[in-house]
Amino acid sequence: MKKVGVLLSGRGSNLVALIDAARRGELGGEIAVVVSNVEDAPGLERARQAGIPAVFRDHRGKAREAFDAEIVEILRAHHVDLVCLAGFMRLVSPVFLRAFPGCIVNIHPSLLPAFPGKDAQRQALEHGVKLSGATVHLVDEGLDSGPIVAQEAVSVLSSDTGESLAARILEVEHRLYPRTVRLLLDGRCRVDGRRVIVEGA
Ligand code: GRF
């Protein structure tokens, strides 16, 4: 059984979507550990409730590489094959990237490369785009900049607020992330430069 490690800093609704998919046997693996840099992140509690080891590691006062080395150690101790960032509010250093080459993914609430960074849904609304959505991408050193594995569009409505748009994108995230993790765990993705070629797609 392939093992997934999830890193988060907050609510953890994507974590729950991954846990639910794993329980249904639809993830192609199991969640082995959840790690957060925020002690009271609700996502840690959600992991504990699901019986998954949940670990807090403080990043404050540490060099990025030192913090990342601690995270890598935890993930390795749990024999993690794939690392899923799910609302993890930290950039990852080369220490982390080298430990899991091509095996760290992130979900972002916009159609990248549009609107990277924080408040992507509000950025989209304020820019006036008519389509936004969700992106799952491989992680590199940049901000939401790695090769794109999967995307799904969401229409922006005239009546939308940042909150209503975020809620509709989140529904898509909860479908898209487990489905994409399964493709990766099943070994159905190949990276060719910036392109991720998905077998059969
Ligand atoms: C999601 O919108 C995700 O796309 C972004 O951070 C948010 C995390 O939400 N990277 P949750 O903690 O999974 O509920």
XYZ file of C-alpha atoms and ligand atoms in Angstrom:
215
model
C 0.000 0.000 0.000
C 1.479 3.375 -1.064
C 1.782 5.928 1.716
C 0.849 9.589 1.599
C 2.014 12.340 3.948
C -0.125 15.485 4.180
C 1.248 18.877 5.230
C -1.139 21.629 6.266
C -1.365 24.860 8.206
C -5.115 25.286 8.690
C -8.627 23.954 8.286
C -7.874 20.641 6.595
C -10.921 20.182 4.379
C -8.717 18.820 1.576
C -7.171 16.438 4.088
C -10.659 15.169 4.907
C -11.374 14.681 1.193
C -8.181 12.611 0.914
C -9.025 10.598 4.045
C -12.549 9.900 2.758
C -11.222 8.810 -0.636
C -8.678 6.509 1.039
C -11.457 4.947 3.147
C -13.495 4.299 0.030
C -10.443 2.660 -1.533
C -10.307 5.374 -4.201
C -6.973 7.001 -3.365
C -4.659 4.173 -4.357
C -2.914 4.485 -0.995
C -3.310 5.456 2.643
C -2.597 8.607 4.629
C 0.343 7.649 6.848
C 0.949 10.934 8.680
C -0.220 14.545 8.835
C 2.223 17.305 9.761
C 1.504 20.950 10.536
C 3.592 23.996 11.341
C 0.599 25.442 13.231
C -0.058 23.828 16.599
C -3.790 24.508 16.707
C -4.489 23.857 13.019
C -7.956 22.245 12.863
C -6.554 19.838 10.269
C -4.369 18.176 12.932
C -7.457 17.446 15.023
C -9.261 16.083 11.982
C -6.332 13.713 11.400
C -6.384 12.540 15.025
C -10.122 11.921 14.835
C -9.454 9.692 11.837
C -6.800 7.785 13.781
C -3.918 9.156 11.692
C -0.651 10.212 13.372
C -0.697 14.031 13.554
C 2.524 15.892 14.275
C 3.149 19.577 15.014
C 6.551 21.078 14.189
C 7.189 24.751 14.851
C 9.016 26.548 12.039
C 9.600 29.694 14.051
C 13.185 30.582 14.864
C 14.564 27.929 12.485
C 16.307 28.268 9.131
C 14.055 27.011 6.330
C 16.447 24.117 5.593
C 16.576 23.043 9.243
C 12.789 23.032 9.503
C 12.447 21.133 6.238
C 14.999 18.545 7.410
C 12.794 17.886 10.456
C 9.731 17.447 8.258
C 11.622 15.111 5.920
C 12.674 12.985 8.887
C 9.055 12.619 10.038
C 7.863 11.740 6.532
C 10.648 9.190 6.094
C 9.893 7.631 9.487
C 6.383 6.995 8.157
C 7.716 5.613 4.834
C 5.895 8.246 2.805
C 5.919 7.835 -0.999
C 4.023 11.006 -1.938
C 3.768 14.317 -0.077
C 0.553 16.331 -0.466
C 0.554 19.969 0.525
C -2.979 20.962 1.511
C -3.056 24.548 2.670
C 0.580 24.397 3.858
C 1.624 28.034 4.081
C 5.355 27.549 3.547
C 7.666 27.455 0.562
C 9.734 24.275 0.446
C 13.529 24.366 0.254
C 15.886 22.259 -1.904
C 16.453 20.040 1.160
C 12.822 18.954 0.946
C 12.689 18.798 -2.861
C 15.789 16.596 -3.023
C 14.356 14.184 -0.435
C 11.157 13.633 -2.472
C 12.080 14.368 -6.090
C 8.953 14.750 -8.226
C 6.867 13.436 -5.341
C 5.520 16.608 -3.722
C 2.198 18.020 -4.932
C 0.106 21.019 -4.008
C -3.460 22.140 -4.598
C -4.146 25.770 -5.402
C -7.523 27.533 -5.775
C -7.006 29.163 -9.198
C -6.176 28.165 -12.745
C -2.400 28.568 -12.496
C -0.301 30.319 -13.648
C -2.986 32.944 -12.951
C -3.223 34.161 -9.378
C -0.521 32.336 -7.430
C -0.061 33.053 -3.738
C -2.552 34.040 -1.095
C -6.231 34.903 -1.626
C -6.271 33.464 -5.130
C -10.072 33.479 -5.269
C -10.269 37.168 -4.342
C -7.472 37.982 -6.798
C -9.503 36.273 -9.554
C -12.677 38.126 -8.617
C -10.962 41.502 -8.464
C -9.234 40.899 -11.802
C -12.613 40.240 -13.388
C -11.865 36.845 -14.946
C -14.918 34.838 -15.996
C -13.312 31.468 -15.293
C -11.203 30.381 -12.375
C -10.824 26.972 -10.785
C -8.398 24.633 -9.066
C -4.954 23.325 -9.981
C -2.916 20.395 -8.708
C 0.766 20.850 -9.488
C 4.136 19.376 -8.686
C 6.042 21.491 -6.209
C 9.246 23.288 -7.042
C 11.079 26.073 -5.256
C 8.762 28.797 -6.507
C 5.377 30.014 -5.352
C 2.712 27.747 -6.934
C 4.971 27.467 -9.983
C 5.672 23.752 -10.627
C 4.434 21.585 -13.535
C 0.652 21.261 -13.684
C -0.828 17.775 -13.213
C -4.565 18.566 -13.295
C -6.941 21.506 -13.484
C -10.678 22.043 -13.364
C -12.458 25.274 -14.227
C -15.185 27.035 -12.248
C -17.280 29.870 -13.714
C -17.116 33.217 -11.948
C -20.646 34.613 -11.562
C -21.615 38.291 -11.491
C -23.161 37.688 -8.084
C -19.982 36.113 -6.628
C -18.209 37.320 -3.532
C -14.753 36.041 -2.605
C -16.461 33.643 -0.214
C -19.015 32.231 -2.647
C -16.378 31.711 -5.339
C -14.012 30.080 -2.823
C -16.793 27.721 -1.720
C -17.507 26.557 -5.293
C -13.800 26.126 -6.023
C -13.384 24.166 -2.793
C -16.019 21.642 -3.912
C -13.951 21.083 -7.046
C -10.736 20.817 -5.013
C -12.247 18.036 -2.933
C -12.904 15.975 -6.071
C -9.804 16.932 -8.022
C -7.166 16.347 -5.348
C -7.981 12.700 -4.474
C -8.451 11.838 -8.147
C -5.074 13.355 -9.055
C -3.274 11.775 -6.106
C -4.541 8.435 -7.374
C -3.062 9.071 -10.840
C 0.295 9.879 -9.238
C 0.267 6.907 -6.857
C -0.681 4.595 -9.716
C 2.383 5.828 -11.629
C 0.297 7.169 -14.499
C 2.073 10.558 -14.748
C 5.325 11.334 -16.552
C 7.086 14.693 -16.429
C 8.444 16.103 -19.688
C 9.913 19.532 -18.960
C 7.016 21.658 -17.764
C 4.438 19.202 -19.094
C 2.999 16.364 -17.056
C 1.831 13.645 -19.410
C -1.032 11.645 -17.923
C -1.441 8.166 -19.334
C -4.734 7.777 -21.154
C -5.670 11.496 -20.909
C -7.370 25.379 -0.260
O -8.147 26.341 -0.909
C -6.146 25.015 -1.080
O -6.375 25.089 -2.443
C -5.174 26.095 -0.656
O -5.396 26.260 0.708
C -6.748 25.916 1.022
C -6.691 24.883 2.092
O -7.973 24.577 2.568
N -3.816 25.718 -0.976
P -8.180 23.340 3.537
O -7.236 23.568 4.734
O -7.819 22.100 2.781
O -9.611 23.391 3.948
